[in-house]
Amino acid sequence: MNLNNTEKLIDKMLKEKDFDSYAVLVSKDGQERVLMSDNVNKDTYFDIASMGKVLVTSTLILNAVGNEKLSLDDTLDKFFDNMPDEKKLITIKQLLTHTSGIARCPILPESVVGGNIAVAKQIINNPLLFKPGTHQQYSCNGMILLGYILEKIYGKTLEEVFDEKIKKPLGYTRSKFNIELDELNAAVCYRTENVDGLAHPWDDENIRILQTSAGSGGQFFTLGDIDKFMKAVMRKDPTLYPKEIYDLAERNYVGNLGEGWGLGWLIVDEKYNQTGKLFPIGSCGHCGHTGTSLFFNRKENLYVIILTNATRFANMKNDFKGYDYGVVEKMRENLHNAVYSDLSEQGLL
C-alpha cells in the first residue's frame, strides 16, 4: 500500500506550519502503512483530548454493561444523591449518545476542592440545555459523570479501572492519564503559549482545573497503543466488551435530533464532512480537539488514526490570541480525502 497523495499533502501542511508533529496510520484489509514526522515514533505521547471518550470512558462503560455492573437504562439517581427531578431519570444511554441535555460548563476550583462529589453536584445543578432525550448536544460534562460512575461501581480511580480493564489486557506500552511537563518523547499539543505553573501539559481547560484527565478525555496515548485498541475493535475482541455489544454500540441512536451518535461512538451521517470521501455513512469514530482522530468502517475493513498537534499551531499562527477550529476540521477532511485517493488509485476501495 502506498500513500503518495497523503505524503504530498502532509509535506505541504508541514511547510505551511499546520503542525510539527504527526502520525497517520492506515489499515486496510490487514495491510498497514504508517507515516510519521521525524520527531515522532509509535511510542510518542499525544494529548488525545476527546478521543479519550472512546479510548477510555465509553469502552469501560460498555465493559461494565457486559459484566452486568451497569445497565444502559440505569439513571443518574442511582449514583448521585439529591438529584433534581428533571435530571434524576437521565440514563447511561443518554449520556453516551449526548442526548442528556447536560451542558458543558467550566469546572470551578472550589468544586474540585470538594472532590468528585462536589464536581458532580456542580455539573448536575447546571441548567439543562433541553429535556433529556429530545435533542442532541455534545457534552464533555456528561462524560465526566460517566467517569465518576465507573469509579463508584468499581471503588477505584478511573485510571486504575482503565489499567485493569484495557491497558494491561491489550498490552499497551505507555499510554496513561497524566504525563510530566518535561516528559520524554511527547508531542507538544497544548493550545496556550506555555503551561508555566502547571504540573502536567493538559490542553483542556476543565482538565487543568480538575488536575487529572477525566471521563471527558485528555489522556496521553501513543500511536502503537491506539493501534492495539483499533485492532481489538475490528476483531470484536471480548476483552473490551461482549461481541453482541459492538453491534449495539455502532448504530445511530440520535436520528434527526442532531449529530449521529452511537454508544460513545460518533456515527458518520450525511451532514458529517471531516471524514471526506473515505468513510461512508454509518462509519464510526471520534475526534480530539488537539488535532487527532480515529475512524473505522467494518464493511471496508478499514481504519485510520490521525495524531497531530494542529490546534496548537492554528493558535500559534495568531500569536496565541485565538484560532479557527474549522482549520483543524478541514485538515482532517483533506487527509482523509488524500487517503481515499491513494486507496482508490490502487483498487483498494
Coordinates of C-alpha atoms in Angstrom, one line a residue:
M1 CA 0.0 0.0 0.0
N2 CA 1.4 3.4 -1.0
L3 CA 0.2 6.7 0.4
N4 CA 1.8 9.1 -2.2
N5 CA -1.0 11.6 -2.2
T6 CA -1.2 11.6 1.6
E7 CA 2.6 12.1 1.9
K8 CA 2.5 15.1 -0.5
L9 CA -0.3 16.7 1.4
I10 CA 1.4 16.2 4.7
D11 CA 4.6 17.7 3.3
K12 CA 2.6 20.7 2.2
M13 CA 1.0 21.0 5.7
L14 CA 4.4 20.9 7.3
K15 CA 5.7 23.6 5.1
E16 CA 2.7 25.7 5.9
K17 CA 3.2 25.0 9.6
D18 CA -0.2 23.4 10.2
F19 CA 1.6 21.2 12.7
D20 CA 5.1 20.0 13.5
S21 CA 4.3 16.5 14.9
Y22 CA 2.1 13.9 13.3
A23 CA 1.5 10.2 13.0
V24 CA -1.0 8.8 10.4
L25 CA -1.8 5.1 10.4
V26 CA -3.9 3.5 7.6
S27 CA -5.1 -0.1 7.9
K28 CA -7.0 -1.7 5.1
D29 CA -7.7 -5.5 4.8
G30 CA -4.9 -6.2 7.1
Q31 CA -2.3 -4.1 5.2
E32 CA -0.9 -1.3 7.4
R33 CA 1.0 1.8 6.5
V34 CA 2.3 4.4 8.9
L35 CA 3.5 8.0 8.2
M36 CA 5.3 9.9 11.0
S37 CA 7.2 13.1 11.4
D38 CA 10.9 12.9 12.3
N39 CA 10.2 13.8 15.9
V40 CA 7.6 11.1 16.4
N41 CA 7.6 7.3 16.7
K42 CA 5.0 4.7 17.7
D43 CA 5.6 5.4 21.4
T44 CA 5.3 9.2 21.3
Y45 CA 2.7 10.7 23.6
F46 CA -0.1 12.8 22.1
D47 CA -2.7 14.5 24.1
I48 CA -5.7 12.7 22.6
A49 CA -8.3 15.2 24.0
S50 CA -11.8 13.9 23.5
M51 CA -10.7 10.7 21.9
G52 CA -10.4 9.5 25.5
K53 CA -14.2 9.4 25.5
V54 CA -14.0 6.2 23.4
L55 CA -10.5 5.0 24.2
V56 CA -11.3 5.0 27.9
T57 CA -14.7 6.0 29.1
S58 CA -17.4 4.6 26.8
T59 CA -15.3 1.4 26.4
L60 CA -15.2 0.9 30.2
I61 CA -19.0 1.7 30.5
L62 CA -19.8 -0.9 27.8
N63 CA -17.4 -3.4 29.5
A64 CA -19.3 -2.8 32.8
V65 CA -22.6 -3.3 31.0
G66 CA -21.3 -6.6 29.5
N67 CA -20.2 -7.7 33.0
E68 CA -23.7 -6.7 34.4
K69 CA -22.2 -4.0 36.6
L70 CA -24.4 -1.5 34.8
S71 CA -27.4 -1.2 32.6
L72 CA -27.8 1.3 29.8
D73 CA -31.1 2.2 31.3
D74 CA -29.7 2.9 34.8
T75 CA -30.5 6.5 35.8
L76 CA -28.4 9.2 37.5
D77 CA -30.4 9.0 40.7
K78 CA -28.9 5.5 41.2
F79 CA -25.4 7.0 41.6
F80 CA -25.9 10.6 42.8
D81 CA -27.8 11.9 45.8
N82 CA -30.3 14.8 45.8
M83 CA -30.9 14.7 42.1
P84 CA -33.2 17.4 40.7
D85 CA -36.4 16.0 39.3
E86 CA -35.7 17.0 35.8
K87 CA -32.4 15.2 35.8
K88 CA -32.7 12.2 38.0
L89 CA -34.0 9.9 35.2
I90 CA -31.2 10.8 32.7
T91 CA -29.9 7.4 31.6
I92 CA -26.4 6.0 30.9
K93 CA -27.5 5.6 27.3
Q94 CA -28.4 9.3 27.0
L95 CA -25.0 10.3 28.4
L96 CA -23.3 8.0 25.9
T97 CA -25.4 9.4 23.0
H98 CA -25.1 13.1 24.1
T99 CA -28.9 13.4 24.4
S100 CA -29.0 14.0 28.1
G101 CA -29.2 17.8 27.9
I102 CA -26.3 18.2 30.3
A103 CA -24.3 21.2 29.2
R104 CA -20.5 21.8 29.3
C105 CA -19.8 24.4 32.0
P106 CA -16.4 25.5 33.4
I107 CA -15.5 23.4 36.4
L108 CA -15.0 25.7 39.4
P109 CA -11.8 25.4 41.5
E110 CA -13.9 25.4 44.7
S111 CA -15.8 22.4 43.4
V112 CA -12.5 20.5 42.9
V113 CA -11.6 21.1 46.5
G114 CA -14.7 19.3 47.5
G115 CA -13.7 16.2 45.4
N116 CA -15.7 14.3 42.8
I117 CA -19.0 14.6 44.7
A118 CA -18.8 18.4 44.6
V119 CA -17.8 18.4 40.9
A120 CA -20.6 16.1 40.1
K121 CA -23.0 18.3 42.0
Q122 CA -21.9 21.4 40.1
I123 CA -22.4 19.6 36.8
I124 CA -25.8 18.3 37.8
N125 CA -27.0 21.6 39.2
N126 CA -26.2 23.5 36.0
P127 CA -29.3 24.1 33.9
L128 CA -30.2 21.6 31.3
L129 CA -29.9 22.6 27.6
F130 CA -33.1 20.7 26.8
K131 CA -35.4 18.0 28.1
P132 CA -33.4 14.7 28.1
G133 CA -34.0 12.6 25.0
T134 CA -35.5 15.4 22.9
H135 CA -32.3 16.8 21.3
Q136 CA -28.6 16.1 20.9
Q137 CA -25.7 18.3 22.1
Y138 CA -22.1 17.1 22.6
S139 CA -21.4 17.1 26.3
C140 CA -18.0 16.8 27.9
N141 CA -19.5 17.1 31.4
G142 CA -21.9 14.2 30.8
M143 CA -18.8 12.1 30.1
I144 CA -17.2 13.3 33.3
L145 CA -20.2 12.0 35.1
L146 CA -19.8 8.6 33.4
G147 CA -16.2 8.5 34.7
Y148 CA -17.4 9.2 38.2
I149 CA -20.0 6.4 37.9
L150 CA -17.2 4.0 36.9
E151 CA -15.3 5.0 40.0
K152 CA -18.3 4.4 42.1
I153 CA -19.1 0.9 40.9
Y154 CA -15.5 -0.3 41.0
G155 CA -14.3 1.6 44.1
K156 CA -11.2 2.6 42.2
T157 CA -9.9 5.6 40.3
L158 CA -10.8 5.8 36.6
E159 CA -7.1 5.3 35.7
E160 CA -6.9 2.2 37.8
V161 CA -10.0 0.8 36.1
F162 CA -8.5 1.7 32.7
D163 CA -5.2 0.0 33.6
E164 CA -7.1 -3.2 34.8
K165 CA -9.7 -3.5 32.0
I166 CA -7.9 -2.1 28.9
K167 CA -4.3 -1.2 29.3
K168 CA -2.9 -4.4 30.7
P169 CA -5.1 -6.9 28.8
L170 CA -4.3 -5.2 25.4
G171 CA -0.6 -4.9 26.3
Y172 CA -0.3 -1.1 26.0
T173 CA 3.3 0.1 26.4
R174 CA 3.0 3.8 27.6
S175 CA -0.5 5.3 27.4
K176 CA -1.7 6.9 30.6
F177 CA -3.7 9.7 32.1
N178 CA -1.1 12.3 33.0
I179 CA 2.5 13.0 31.9
E180 CA 5.1 15.4 33.2
L181 CA 5.7 18.7 31.6
D182 CA 9.2 17.6 30.6
E183 CA 8.2 14.0 29.6
L184 CA 10.5 12.5 27.1
N185 CA 9.1 11.5 23.7
A186 CA 5.9 13.7 23.9
A187 CA 4.4 15.9 21.3
V188 CA 3.6 19.5 22.4
C189 CA -0.2 19.7 22.0
Y190 CA -1.5 22.3 24.4
R191 CA -3.1 25.4 22.8
T192 CA -1.6 28.0 25.1
E193 CA 1.8 29.6 24.6
N194 CA 3.1 27.8 27.7
V195 CA 1.9 25.9 30.8
D196 CA 4.1 27.6 33.4
G197 CA 2.8 26.7 36.9
L198 CA 1.1 23.5 35.8
A199 CA 2.2 20.0 36.9
H200 CA 1.2 18.4 33.6
P201 CA 0.7 19.7 30.0
W202 CA -3.0 19.3 29.7
D203 CA -4.7 21.0 26.8
D204 CA -8.3 21.1 28.1
E205 CA -9.3 23.9 30.5
N206 CA -11.6 21.7 32.6
I207 CA -8.9 19.0 32.9
R208 CA -6.5 21.7 34.1
I209 CA -8.9 22.7 36.8
L210 CA -9.6 19.0 37.7
Q211 CA -5.8 18.4 37.8
T212 CA -6.2 15.0 36.2
S213 CA -7.5 13.5 33.0
A214 CA -11.2 12.5 33.4
G215 CA -14.1 10.8 31.7
S216 CA -14.3 13.6 29.2
G217 CA -10.8 12.7 27.9
G218 CA -7.4 14.4 27.9
Q219 CA -5.3 11.3 28.3
F220 CA -1.9 10.8 26.7
F221 CA -1.8 8.0 24.2
T222 CA 0.7 6.6 21.7
L223 CA 0.0 5.5 18.1
G224 CA 1.1 2.0 18.9
D225 CA -1.4 1.7 21.7
I226 CA -4.3 3.2 19.8
D227 CA -3.5 0.7 17.0
K228 CA -3.8 -2.1 19.5
F229 CA -7.2 -0.7 20.6
M230 CA -8.4 -0.5 17.0
K231 CA -7.3 -4.0 16.2
A232 CA -9.3 -5.2 19.2
V233 CA -12.3 -3.2 18.0
M234 CA -12.1 -4.5 14.5
R235 CA -11.9 -8.2 15.6
K236 CA -14.7 -7.5 18.2
D237 CA -12.4 -8.6 21.0
P238 CA -14.4 -9.6 24.1
T239 CA -11.6 -8.2 26.2
L240 CA -13.2 -4.8 25.6
Y241 CA -16.8 -5.9 25.8
P242 CA -19.0 -8.8 24.6
K243 CA -19.3 -9.2 20.9
E244 CA -23.0 -8.5 20.8
I245 CA -22.4 -5.1 22.4
Y246 CA -20.3 -4.0 19.4
D247 CA -23.4 -4.1 17.2
L248 CA -25.3 -2.1 19.8
A249 CA -22.6 0.5 20.2
E250 CA -22.1 1.2 16.5
R251 CA -25.6 2.2 15.5
N252 CA -27.1 5.7 15.3
Y253 CA -29.5 6.4 18.2
V254 CA -29.9 10.1 17.5
G255 CA -31.7 10.2 14.2
N256 CA -33.0 13.6 13.3
L257 CA -32.4 15.0 16.8
G258 CA -28.8 16.1 15.8
E259 CA -25.4 14.6 15.0
G260 CA -25.2 10.9 14.6
W261 CA -24.1 9.1 17.8
G262 CA -23.9 5.5 18.9
L263 CA -22.9 4.4 22.4
G264 CA -19.9 6.7 22.7
W265 CA -19.1 6.5 19.0
L266 CA -19.7 9.4 16.6
I267 CA -21.6 7.9 13.7
V268 CA -20.9 9.4 10.3
D269 CA -24.1 10.8 8.7
E270 CA -24.9 12.7 5.5
K271 CA -24.0 16.0 7.3
Y272 CA -20.6 15.0 8.6
N273 CA -17.6 16.1 6.5
Q274 CA -14.4 15.6 8.5
T275 CA -14.0 12.0 7.1
G276 CA -14.3 13.3 3.5
K277 CA -14.9 10.6 0.9
L278 CA -13.1 7.9 2.8
F279 CA -15.7 6.9 5.4
P280 CA -19.2 6.4 4.2
I281 CA -22.4 7.0 6.2
G282 CA -22.5 4.6 9.1
S283 CA -18.8 4.6 9.8
C284 CA -17.7 5.1 13.4
G285 CA -15.1 7.2 15.1
H286 CA -14.2 10.1 17.3
C287 CA -12.1 13.3 17.2
G288 CA -9.9 15.1 19.7
H289 CA -9.7 18.8 19.8
T290 CA -5.9 18.9 19.8
G291 CA -6.0 17.7 16.1
T292 CA -6.5 13.9 16.5
S293 CA -9.0 11.4 15.3
L294 CA -9.7 7.7 14.7
F295 CA -12.4 6.3 12.3
F296 CA -13.3 2.9 11.1
N297 CA -15.6 1.1 8.7
R298 CA -16.3 -2.6 9.1
K299 CA -17.6 -3.3 5.6
E300 CA -14.3 -1.9 4.1
N301 CA -12.2 -3.5 6.8
L302 CA -10.6 -0.1 7.2
Y303 CA -9.5 2.2 10.0
V304 CA -7.4 5.4 10.0
I305 CA -5.7 7.0 13.0
I306 CA -4.6 10.7 12.8
L307 CA -2.4 12.2 15.5
T308 CA -1.3 15.8 15.2
N309 CA -0.8 19.0 17.2
A310 CA -2.7 21.1 14.7
T311 CA -4.8 23.1 17.1
R312 CA -1.8 24.4 18.9
F313 CA -0.3 25.6 15.5
A314 CA -3.6 27.1 14.5
N315 CA -3.4 29.3 17.7
M316 CA 0.3 29.9 17.3
K317 CA -0.3 31.4 13.8
N318 CA -2.4 34.1 15.5
D319 CA 0.2 34.7 18.2
F320 CA -1.9 32.6 20.7
K321 CA -4.8 35.1 20.5
G322 CA -7.4 32.7 19.3
Y323 CA -7.9 30.3 16.4
D324 CA -10.4 29.0 13.9
Y325 CA -11.1 25.3 14.7
G326 CA -12.6 24.9 11.3
V327 CA -9.0 24.9 10.0
V328 CA -8.3 21.7 12.1
E329 CA -11.6 20.1 10.9
K330 CA -10.6 20.9 7.3
M331 CA -7.2 19.3 7.9
R332 CA -8.9 16.0 8.9
E333 CA -11.2 16.2 5.8
N334 CA -8.2 16.8 3.5
L335 CA -6.1 14.0 5.0
H336 CA -9.0 11.5 4.8
N337 CA -9.6 12.5 1.1
A338 CA -5.9 12.1 0.3
V339 CA -6.0 8.5 1.8
Y340 CA -9.2 7.9 -0.2
S341 CA -7.3 8.9 -3.4
D342 CA -4.4 6.7 -2.6
L343 CA -6.5 3.6 -1.9
S344 CA -8.8 4.2 -4.8
E345 CA -5.9 4.5 -7.3
Q346 CA -4.6 1.1 -6.1
G347 CA -8.1 -0.5 -6.4
L348 CA -8.3 -1.0 -2.6
L349 CA -11.7 0.8 -2.4

